[in-house]
PDB file of C-alpha atoms and ligand atoms in Angstrom:
ATOM      1  CA  MET A 186       0.105  -0.072   0.022  1.00  0.00           C
ATOM      2  CA  ILE A 187       1.453   3.307  -0.946  1.00  0.00           C
ATOM      3  CA  ASN A 188       2.079   6.088   1.538  1.00  0.00           C
ATOM      4  CA  GLU A 189      -0.459   8.586   0.283  1.00  0.00           C
ATOM      5  CA  LYS A 190       0.948  11.634   2.003  1.00  0.00           C
ATOM      6  CA  LYS A 191       4.440  10.920   0.486  1.00  0.00           C
ATOM      7  CA  TYR A 192       2.901  10.035  -2.874  1.00  0.00           C
ATOM      8  CA  TRP A 193       1.094  13.301  -3.240  1.00  0.00           C
ATOM      9  CA  SER A 194       3.690  15.381  -1.852  1.00  0.00           C
ATOM     10  CA  ASN A 195       6.123  14.027  -4.362  1.00  0.00           C
ATOM     11  CA  ARG A 196       3.852  14.760  -7.159  1.00  0.00           C
ATOM     12  CA  TYR A 197       3.657  18.322  -6.046  1.00  0.00           C
ATOM     13  CA  ARG A 198       7.483  18.414  -5.659  1.00  0.00           C
ATOM     14  CA  ASP A 199       8.012  16.961  -9.066  1.00  0.00           C
ATOM     15  CA  LYS A 200       5.327  19.309 -10.573  1.00  0.00           C
ATOM     16  CA  LYS A 201       3.461  16.176 -11.845  1.00  0.00           C
ATOM     17  CA  THR A 202       0.167  17.995 -11.469  1.00  0.00           C
ATOM     18  CA  GLY A 203      -1.803  17.526 -14.585  1.00  0.00           C
ATOM     19  CA  TRP A 204      -5.040  18.038 -12.753  1.00  0.00           C
ATOM     20  CA  ASP A 205      -4.394  21.517 -11.806  1.00  0.00           C
ATOM     21  CA  LEU A 206      -6.336  23.998 -13.869  1.00  0.00           C
ATOM     22  CA  GLY A 207      -4.715  27.148 -12.494  1.00  0.00           C
ATOM     23  CA  LYS A 208      -8.165  28.778 -12.072  1.00  0.00           C
ATOM     24  CA  PRO A 209     -11.538  27.844 -10.592  1.00  0.00           C
ATOM     25  CA  SER A 210     -13.286  25.335 -12.929  1.00  0.00           C
ATOM     26  CA  THR A 211     -16.181  26.836 -14.761  1.00  0.00           C
ATOM     27  CA  PRO A 212     -18.855  24.453 -13.445  1.00  0.00           C
ATOM     28  CA  LEU A 213     -18.003  25.094  -9.774  1.00  0.00           C
ATOM     29  CA  LYS A 214     -17.565  28.713 -10.388  1.00  0.00           C
ATOM     30  CA  THR A 215     -21.109  28.988 -12.036  1.00  0.00           C
ATOM     31  CA  TYR A 216     -22.588  26.938  -9.090  1.00  0.00           C
ATOM     32  CA  PHE A 217     -20.833  29.373  -6.468  1.00  0.00           C
ATOM     33  CA  ASP A 218     -22.122  32.452  -8.388  1.00  0.00           C
ATOM     34  CA  GLN A 219     -25.785  31.402  -7.651  1.00  0.00           C
ATOM     35  CA  LEU A 220     -25.235  30.827  -3.863  1.00  0.00           C
ATOM     36  CA  HIS A 221     -26.855  33.556  -1.750  1.00  0.00           C
ATOM     37  CA  ASN A 222     -25.989  32.648   1.812  1.00  0.00           C
ATOM     38  CA  LYS A 223     -22.370  33.530   2.191  1.00  0.00           C
ATOM     39  CA  GLU A 224     -22.325  32.525   5.876  1.00  0.00           C
ATOM     40  CA  ILE A 225     -22.330  28.666   5.110  1.00  0.00           C
ATOM     41  CA  ASN A 226     -19.584  26.354   6.170  1.00  0.00           C
ATOM     42  CA  ILE A 227     -17.754  24.891   3.169  1.00  0.00           C
ATOM     43  CA  LEU A 228     -15.296  22.064   3.104  1.00  0.00           C
ATOM     44  CA  ILE A 229     -13.124  21.381   0.155  1.00  0.00           C
ATOM     45  CA  PRO A 230     -11.325  18.133   0.713  1.00  0.00           C
ATOM     46  CA  GLY A 231      -8.381  16.903  -1.524  1.00  0.00           C
ATOM     47  CA  ALA A 232      -8.274  20.573  -2.270  1.00  0.00           C
ATOM     48  CA  GLY A 233      -4.859  20.789  -3.874  1.00  0.00           C
ATOM     49  CA  ASN A 234      -4.070  24.366  -5.031  1.00  0.00           C
ATOM     50  CA  SER A 235      -7.733  25.110  -4.605  1.00  0.00           C
ATOM     51  CA  TYR A 236      -8.399  28.031  -6.808  1.00  0.00           C
ATOM     52  CA  GLU A 237     -12.091  27.452  -5.930  1.00  0.00           C
ATOM     53  CA  ALA A 238     -11.386  28.130  -2.215  1.00  0.00           C
ATOM     54  CA  GLU A 239      -9.538  31.291  -3.192  1.00  0.00           C
ATOM     55  CA  TYR A 240     -12.488  32.393  -5.441  1.00  0.00           C
ATOM     56  CA  LEU A 241     -15.046  31.771  -2.659  1.00  0.00           C
ATOM     57  CA  TYR A 242     -12.922  33.531  -0.107  1.00  0.00           C
ATOM     58  CA  ASN A 243     -12.542  36.571  -2.410  1.00  0.00           C
ATOM     59  CA  ASN A 244     -16.167  36.588  -2.909  1.00  0.00           C
ATOM     60  CA  GLY A 245     -17.246  36.890   0.692  1.00  0.00           C
ATOM     61  CA  PHE A 246     -17.575  33.086   1.616  1.00  0.00           C
ATOM     62  CA  LEU A 247     -15.263  33.382   4.665  1.00  0.00           C
ATOM     63  CA  ASN A 248     -16.095  29.997   6.113  1.00  0.00           C
ATOM     64  CA  VAL A 249     -14.292  27.770   3.662  1.00  0.00           C
ATOM     65  CA  ASP A 250     -11.940  25.037   4.973  1.00  0.00           C
ATOM     66  CA  VAL A 251      -9.324  23.770   2.626  1.00  0.00           C
ATOM     67  CA  LEU A 252      -8.117  20.107   3.493  1.00  0.00           C
ATOM     68  CA  ASP A 253      -5.345  18.209   1.967  1.00  0.00           C
ATOM     69  CA  ILE A 254      -3.243  15.234   3.012  1.00  0.00           C
ATOM     70  CA  SER A 255      -0.164  17.054   1.678  1.00  0.00           C
ATOM     71  CA  GLU A 256       1.278  20.195   3.238  1.00  0.00           C
ATOM     72  CA  SER A 257       2.811  21.292  -0.179  1.00  0.00           C
ATOM     73  CA  PRO A 258      -0.448  22.946  -1.880  1.00  0.00           C
ATOM     74  CA  LEU A 259      -1.605  24.342   1.335  1.00  0.00           C
ATOM     75  CA  THR A 260       1.677  26.187   1.683  1.00  0.00           C
ATOM     76  CA  THR A 261       1.413  27.423  -1.870  1.00  0.00           C
ATOM     77  CA  PHE A 262      -2.205  28.485  -1.193  1.00  0.00           C
ATOM     78  CA  ALA A 263      -1.182  30.321   1.798  1.00  0.00           C
ATOM     79  CA  VAL A 264       1.498  32.311  -0.042  1.00  0.00           C
ATOM     80  CA  ARG A 265      -0.922  33.141  -2.749  1.00  0.00           C
ATOM     81  CA  ASN A 266      -3.643  34.224  -0.186  1.00  0.00           C
ATOM     82  CA  PRO A 267      -1.831  35.781   2.772  1.00  0.00           C
ATOM     83  CA  SER A 268      -5.207  37.067   4.353  1.00  0.00           C
ATOM     84  CA  PHE A 269      -6.685  33.415   4.367  1.00  0.00           C
ATOM     85  CA  PRO A 270      -6.870  32.248   8.056  1.00  0.00           C
ATOM     86  CA  SER A 271      -4.197  29.559   8.400  1.00  0.00           C
ATOM     87  CA  ASP A 272      -6.541  27.625  10.718  1.00  0.00           C
ATOM     88  CA  GLN A 273      -8.796  27.060   7.776  1.00  0.00           C
ATOM     89  CA  LEU A 274      -5.896  25.328   6.047  1.00  0.00           C
ATOM     90  CA  ILE A 275      -6.039  21.591   7.284  1.00  0.00           C
ATOM     91  CA  GLU A 276      -3.312  19.175   6.649  1.00  0.00           C
ATOM     92  CA  GLU A 277      -5.066  15.857   7.476  1.00  0.00           C
ATOM     93  CA  ASN A 278      -6.235  12.727   5.847  1.00  0.00           C
ATOM     94  CA  PHE A 279      -9.887  13.184   4.712  1.00  0.00           C
ATOM     95  CA  PHE A 280     -10.909   9.674   6.117  1.00  0.00           C
ATOM     96  CA  ASP A 281      -9.670  10.655   9.619  1.00  0.00           C
ATOM     97  CA  TYR A 282     -11.052  14.252   9.587  1.00  0.00           C
ATOM     98  CA  GLU A 283     -13.958  15.352  11.872  1.00  0.00           C
ATOM     99  CA  GLY A 284     -16.172  18.279  11.034  1.00  0.00           C
ATOM    100  CA  GLN A 285     -19.670  19.435  10.187  1.00  0.00           C
ATOM    101  CA  TYR A 286     -20.421  21.441   6.980  1.00  0.00           C
ATOM    102  CA  ASP A 287     -23.356  22.773   4.915  1.00  0.00           C
ATOM    103  CA  LEU A 288     -21.589  22.196   1.871  1.00  0.00           C
ATOM    104  CA  ILE A 289     -18.661  19.959   0.589  1.00  0.00           C
ATOM    105  CA  ILE A 290     -17.055  20.617  -2.815  1.00  0.00           C
ATOM    106  CA  GLU A 291     -15.692  17.574  -4.887  1.00  0.00           C
ATOM    107  CA  GLN A 292     -13.359  17.937  -7.755  1.00  0.00           C
ATOM    108  CA  THR A 293     -10.764  15.391  -8.887  1.00  0.00           C
ATOM    109  CA  PHE A 294     -10.411  13.955  -5.332  1.00  0.00           C
ATOM    110  CA  PHE A 295     -12.707  10.951  -5.671  1.00  0.00           C
ATOM    111  CA  CYS A 296     -10.848   9.853  -8.888  1.00  0.00           C
ATOM    112  CA  SER A 297      -7.428  10.259  -7.116  1.00  0.00           C
ATOM    113  CA  PHE A 298      -7.448   7.199  -4.872  1.00  0.00           C
ATOM    114  CA  PRO A 299      -7.356   3.539  -6.134  1.00  0.00           C
ATOM    115  CA  PRO A 300     -10.800   2.530  -6.978  1.00  0.00           C
ATOM    116  CA  GLU A 301     -11.559  -0.334  -4.496  1.00  0.00           C
ATOM    117  CA  GLN A 302     -15.226  -0.550  -3.992  1.00  0.00           C
ATOM    118  CA  SER A 303     -14.709  -0.364  -0.138  1.00  0.00           C
ATOM    119  CA  LYS A 304     -12.876   2.763  -0.523  1.00  0.00           C
ATOM    120  CA  ARG A 305     -15.357   4.430  -2.650  1.00  0.00           C
ATOM    121  CA  LEU A 306     -18.167   3.474  -0.287  1.00  0.00           C
ATOM    122  CA  HIS A 307     -16.150   4.770   2.561  1.00  0.00           C
ATOM    123  CA  TYR A 308     -15.781   8.116   0.776  1.00  0.00           C
ATOM    124  CA  ALA A 309     -19.577   8.315   0.210  1.00  0.00           C
ATOM    125  CA  LYS A 310     -20.130   7.471   3.966  1.00  0.00           C
ATOM    126  CA  LYS A 311     -17.621   9.832   5.325  1.00  0.00           C
ATOM    127  CA  MET A 312     -18.880  12.682   3.151  1.00  0.00           C
ATOM    128  CA  SER A 313     -22.216  12.147   4.610  1.00  0.00           C
ATOM    129  CA  GLU A 314     -20.754  12.160   8.108  1.00  0.00           C
ATOM    130  CA  LEU A 315     -19.250  15.559   7.509  1.00  0.00           C
ATOM    131  CA  LEU A 316     -22.387  17.125   6.450  1.00  0.00           C
ATOM    132  CA  LYS A 317     -24.999  18.798   8.860  1.00  0.00           C
ATOM    133  CA  PRO A 318     -28.601  17.599   8.221  1.00  0.00           C
ATOM    134  CA  SER A 319     -29.694  18.745   4.742  1.00  0.00           C
ATOM    135  CA  GLY A 320     -26.052  19.518   3.790  1.00  0.00           C
ATOM    136  CA  LYS A 321     -24.952  19.131   0.217  1.00  0.00           C
ATOM    137  CA  LEU A 322     -22.168  17.377  -1.622  1.00  0.00           C
ATOM    138  CA  VAL A 323     -21.545  19.234  -4.923  1.00  0.00           C
ATOM    139  CA  GLY A 324     -19.108  18.585  -7.555  1.00  0.00           C
ATOM    140  CA  LEU A 325     -17.687  16.837 -10.486  1.00  0.00           C
ATOM    141  CA  TRP A 326     -17.012  13.147 -11.087  1.00  0.00           C
ATOM    142  CA  PHE A 327     -15.358  11.793 -14.098  1.00  0.00           C
ATOM    143  CA  ASP A 328     -17.509   9.953 -16.649  1.00  0.00           C
ATOM    144  CA  PHE A 329     -15.161   7.294 -18.281  1.00  0.00           C
ATOM    145  CA  PRO A 330     -14.797   3.720 -17.730  1.00  0.00           C
ATOM    146  CA  LEU A 331     -12.550   2.156 -15.227  1.00  0.00           C
ATOM    147  CA  THR A 332      -9.606   0.333 -17.055  1.00  0.00           C
ATOM    148  CA  GLY A 333      -8.647  -2.141 -14.365  1.00  0.00           C
ATOM    149  CA  ASP A 334      -5.381  -0.390 -13.986  1.00  0.00           C
ATOM    150  CA  MET A 335      -5.043   0.323 -10.191  1.00  0.00           C
ATOM    151  CA  VAL A 336      -2.037   2.699 -10.640  1.00  0.00           C
ATOM    152  CA  LYS A 337      -2.815   5.266 -13.306  1.00  0.00           C
ATOM    153  CA  ARG A 338      -4.814   8.248 -12.341  1.00  0.00           C
ATOM    154  CA  PRO A 339      -7.461   9.622 -12.597  1.00  0.00           C
ATOM    155  CA  PHE A 340      -9.681   6.788 -11.970  1.00  0.00           C
ATOM    156  CA  GLY A 341     -12.945   6.844 -13.813  1.00  0.00           C
ATOM    157  CA  GLY A 342     -16.425   5.381 -13.303  1.00  0.00           C
ATOM    158  CA  SER A 343     -20.000   5.704 -14.387  1.00  0.00           C
ATOM    159  CA  LYS A 344     -22.976   7.427 -13.109  1.00  0.00           C
ATOM    160  CA  ALA A 345     -24.652   4.147 -12.260  1.00  0.00           C
ATOM    161  CA  GLU A 346     -21.597   2.907 -10.276  1.00  0.00           C
ATOM    162  CA  TYR A 347     -21.221   6.203  -8.413  1.00  0.00           C
ATOM    163  CA  LEU A 348     -24.891   6.068  -7.404  1.00  0.00           C
ATOM    164  CA  THR A 349     -24.441   2.685  -5.746  1.00  0.00           C
ATOM    165  CA  TYR A 350     -22.061   4.301  -3.422  1.00  0.00           C
ATOM    166  CA  LEU A 351     -23.837   7.545  -2.891  1.00  0.00           C
ATOM    167  CA  SER A 352     -27.567   6.586  -2.916  1.00  0.00           C
ATOM    168  CA  PRO A 353     -27.426   4.912   0.752  1.00  0.00           C
ATOM    169  CA  TYR A 354     -26.305   8.226   2.109  1.00  0.00           C
ATOM    170  CA  PHE A 355     -27.799  10.920  -0.186  1.00  0.00           C
ATOM    171  CA  LYS A 356     -30.701  11.987  -2.162  1.00  0.00           C
ATOM    172  CA  THR A 357     -29.792  12.928  -5.680  1.00  0.00           C
ATOM    173  CA  LEU A 358     -30.974  16.477  -6.595  1.00  0.00           C
ATOM    174  CA  THR A 359     -29.015  16.421  -9.852  1.00  0.00           C
ATOM    175  CA  PHE A 360     -26.399  14.210 -11.555  1.00  0.00           C
ATOM    176  CA  GLU A 361     -25.918  14.826 -15.213  1.00  0.00           C
ATOM    177  CA  LYS A 362     -23.480  15.173 -17.920  1.00  0.00           C
ATOM    178  CA  CYS A 363     -21.687  18.571 -17.229  1.00  0.00           C
ATOM    179  CA  TYR A 364     -22.549  20.942 -19.823  1.00  0.00           C
ATOM    180  CA  ASN A 365     -19.966  23.800 -18.965  1.00  0.00           C
ATOM    181  CA  SER A 366     -16.798  21.819 -18.322  1.00  0.00           C
ATOM    182  CA  VAL A 367     -13.365  23.323 -18.989  1.00  0.00           C
ATOM    183  CA  PRO A 368     -12.351  22.369 -22.521  1.00  0.00           C
ATOM    184  CA  SER A 369      -9.922  19.712 -21.450  1.00  0.00           C
ATOM    185  CA  ARG A 370     -12.678  17.916 -19.493  1.00  0.00           C
ATOM    186  CA  ALA A 371     -15.576  18.464 -22.006  1.00  0.00           C
ATOM    187  CA  ASP A 372     -17.930  15.451 -22.260  1.00  0.00           C
ATOM    188  CA  SER A 373     -15.914  13.589 -19.609  1.00  0.00           C
ATOM    189  CA  GLU A 374     -17.403  14.640 -16.331  1.00  0.00           C
ATOM    190  CA  LEU A 375     -20.802  14.594 -14.490  1.00  0.00           C
ATOM    191  CA  PHE A 376     -21.966  17.425 -12.397  1.00  0.00           C
ATOM    192  CA  GLY A 377     -23.745  16.336  -9.177  1.00  0.00           C
ATOM    193  CA  ILE A 378     -25.803  17.838  -6.307  1.00  0.00           C
ATOM    194  CA  PHE A 379     -26.390  15.475  -3.496  1.00  0.00           C
ATOM    195  CA  GLU A 380     -28.459  16.091  -0.316  1.00  0.00           C
ATOM    196  CA  VAL A 381     -27.468  14.159   2.728  1.00  0.00           C
ATOM    197  CA  ARG A 382     -30.416  11.792   3.886  1.00  0.00           C
TER     198      ARG A 382
HETATM  199  C1  SAM B 629      -5.920  14.944  -8.245  1.00  0.00           C
HETATM  200  S1  SAM B 629      -5.485  15.964  -6.895  1.00  0.00           S
HETATM  201  C2  SAM B 629      -6.791  17.322  -7.070  1.00  0.00           C
HETATM  202  C3  SAM B 629      -6.595  18.675  -6.360  1.00  0.00           C
HETATM  203  C4  SAM B 629      -7.647  19.525  -6.620  1.00  0.00           C
HETATM  204  N1  SAM B 629      -9.103  18.974  -5.968  1.00  0.00           N
HETATM  205  C5  SAM B 629      -7.923  20.122  -7.901  1.00  0.00           C
HETATM  206  O1  SAM B 629      -9.049  19.908  -8.555  1.00  0.00           O
HETATM  207  O2  SAM B 629      -6.840  20.712  -8.367  1.00  0.00           O
HETATM  208  C6  SAM B 629      -5.924  15.093  -5.471  1.00  0.00           C
HETATM  209  C7  SAM B 629      -5.636  15.876  -4.192  1.00  0.00           C
HETATM  210  O3  SAM B 629      -6.225  15.192  -3.114  1.00  0.00           O
HETATM  211  C8  SAM B 629      -5.277  15.210  -2.005  1.00  0.00           C
HETATM  212  N2  SAM B 629      -5.457  13.716  -1.343  1.00  0.00           N
HETATM  213  C9  SAM B 629      -5.336  12.503  -1.784  1.00  0.00           C
HETATM  214  N3  SAM B 629      -5.755  11.705  -0.882  1.00  0.00           N
HETATM  215  C10 SAM B 629      -6.247  12.460   0.170  1.00  0.00           C
HETATM  216  C11 SAM B 629      -6.791  12.150   1.498  1.00  0.00           C
HETATM  217  N4  SAM B 629      -6.931  10.829   1.800  1.00  0.00           N
HETATM  218  N5  SAM B 629      -7.083  13.058   2.277  1.00  0.00           N
HETATM  219  C12 SAM B 629      -6.903  14.491   1.883  1.00  0.00           C
HETATM  220  N6  SAM B 629      -6.320  14.921   0.727  1.00  0.00           N
HETATM  221  C13 SAM B 629      -6.092  13.715  -0.078  1.00  0.00           C
HETATM  222  C14 SAM B 629      -3.855  15.133  -2.845  1.00  0.00           C
HETATM  223  O4  SAM B 629      -2.839  15.589  -1.964  1.00  0.00           O
HETATM  224  C15 SAM B 629      -4.262  16.106  -3.869  1.00  0.00           C
HETATM  225  O5  SAM B 629      -3.903  17.369  -3.697  1.00  0.00           O
END
């Protein structure tokens, strides 16, 4: 089993960060732009350089927690955003983290860990545990088949497969092919809004 903290830190050190868009993704930015209540508590797990957290914070959503297993992107984020509270930059394994949020944002986190069924189900359960009653999990999940390769990321999946993990814990409010993906991800991701049961 790989040491995940070391694995991801090495990827940042070696600049092997092909997932990094360098700006907030269009679907998430569009979703954020229609939120009215800026008081809500938001968690972005597996946040990486988290241009989404930066966008939210700069637009008045002050209660955004940025969580990553690797210190490296959190340090980079702090340098980019010196006024962002340091106690909202959390270096921890998502699966060990405790908290209660109104909204959790997913983007290229689910696809980043080896696609064992038990791990994927654990992700869904953990997400539900981190949400307040009626809290929402919102984000993007890749829509391309798993290849059986357990090493090369990102790991794919299908809407039907994802729902087997999420449905026990969430009501599906929307889960459709994403219409406004960034060009490099066009036609290859699903946009979902799930409300905790
Ligand atoms: C593929 S990157 C995506 C980063 C970011 N979501 C983005 O869209 O740019 C996956 C991120 O998840 C983090 N990560 C992987 N496993 C984690 C875990 N168990 N707990 C917290 N973070 C984790 C990695 O360090 C990495 O920053």
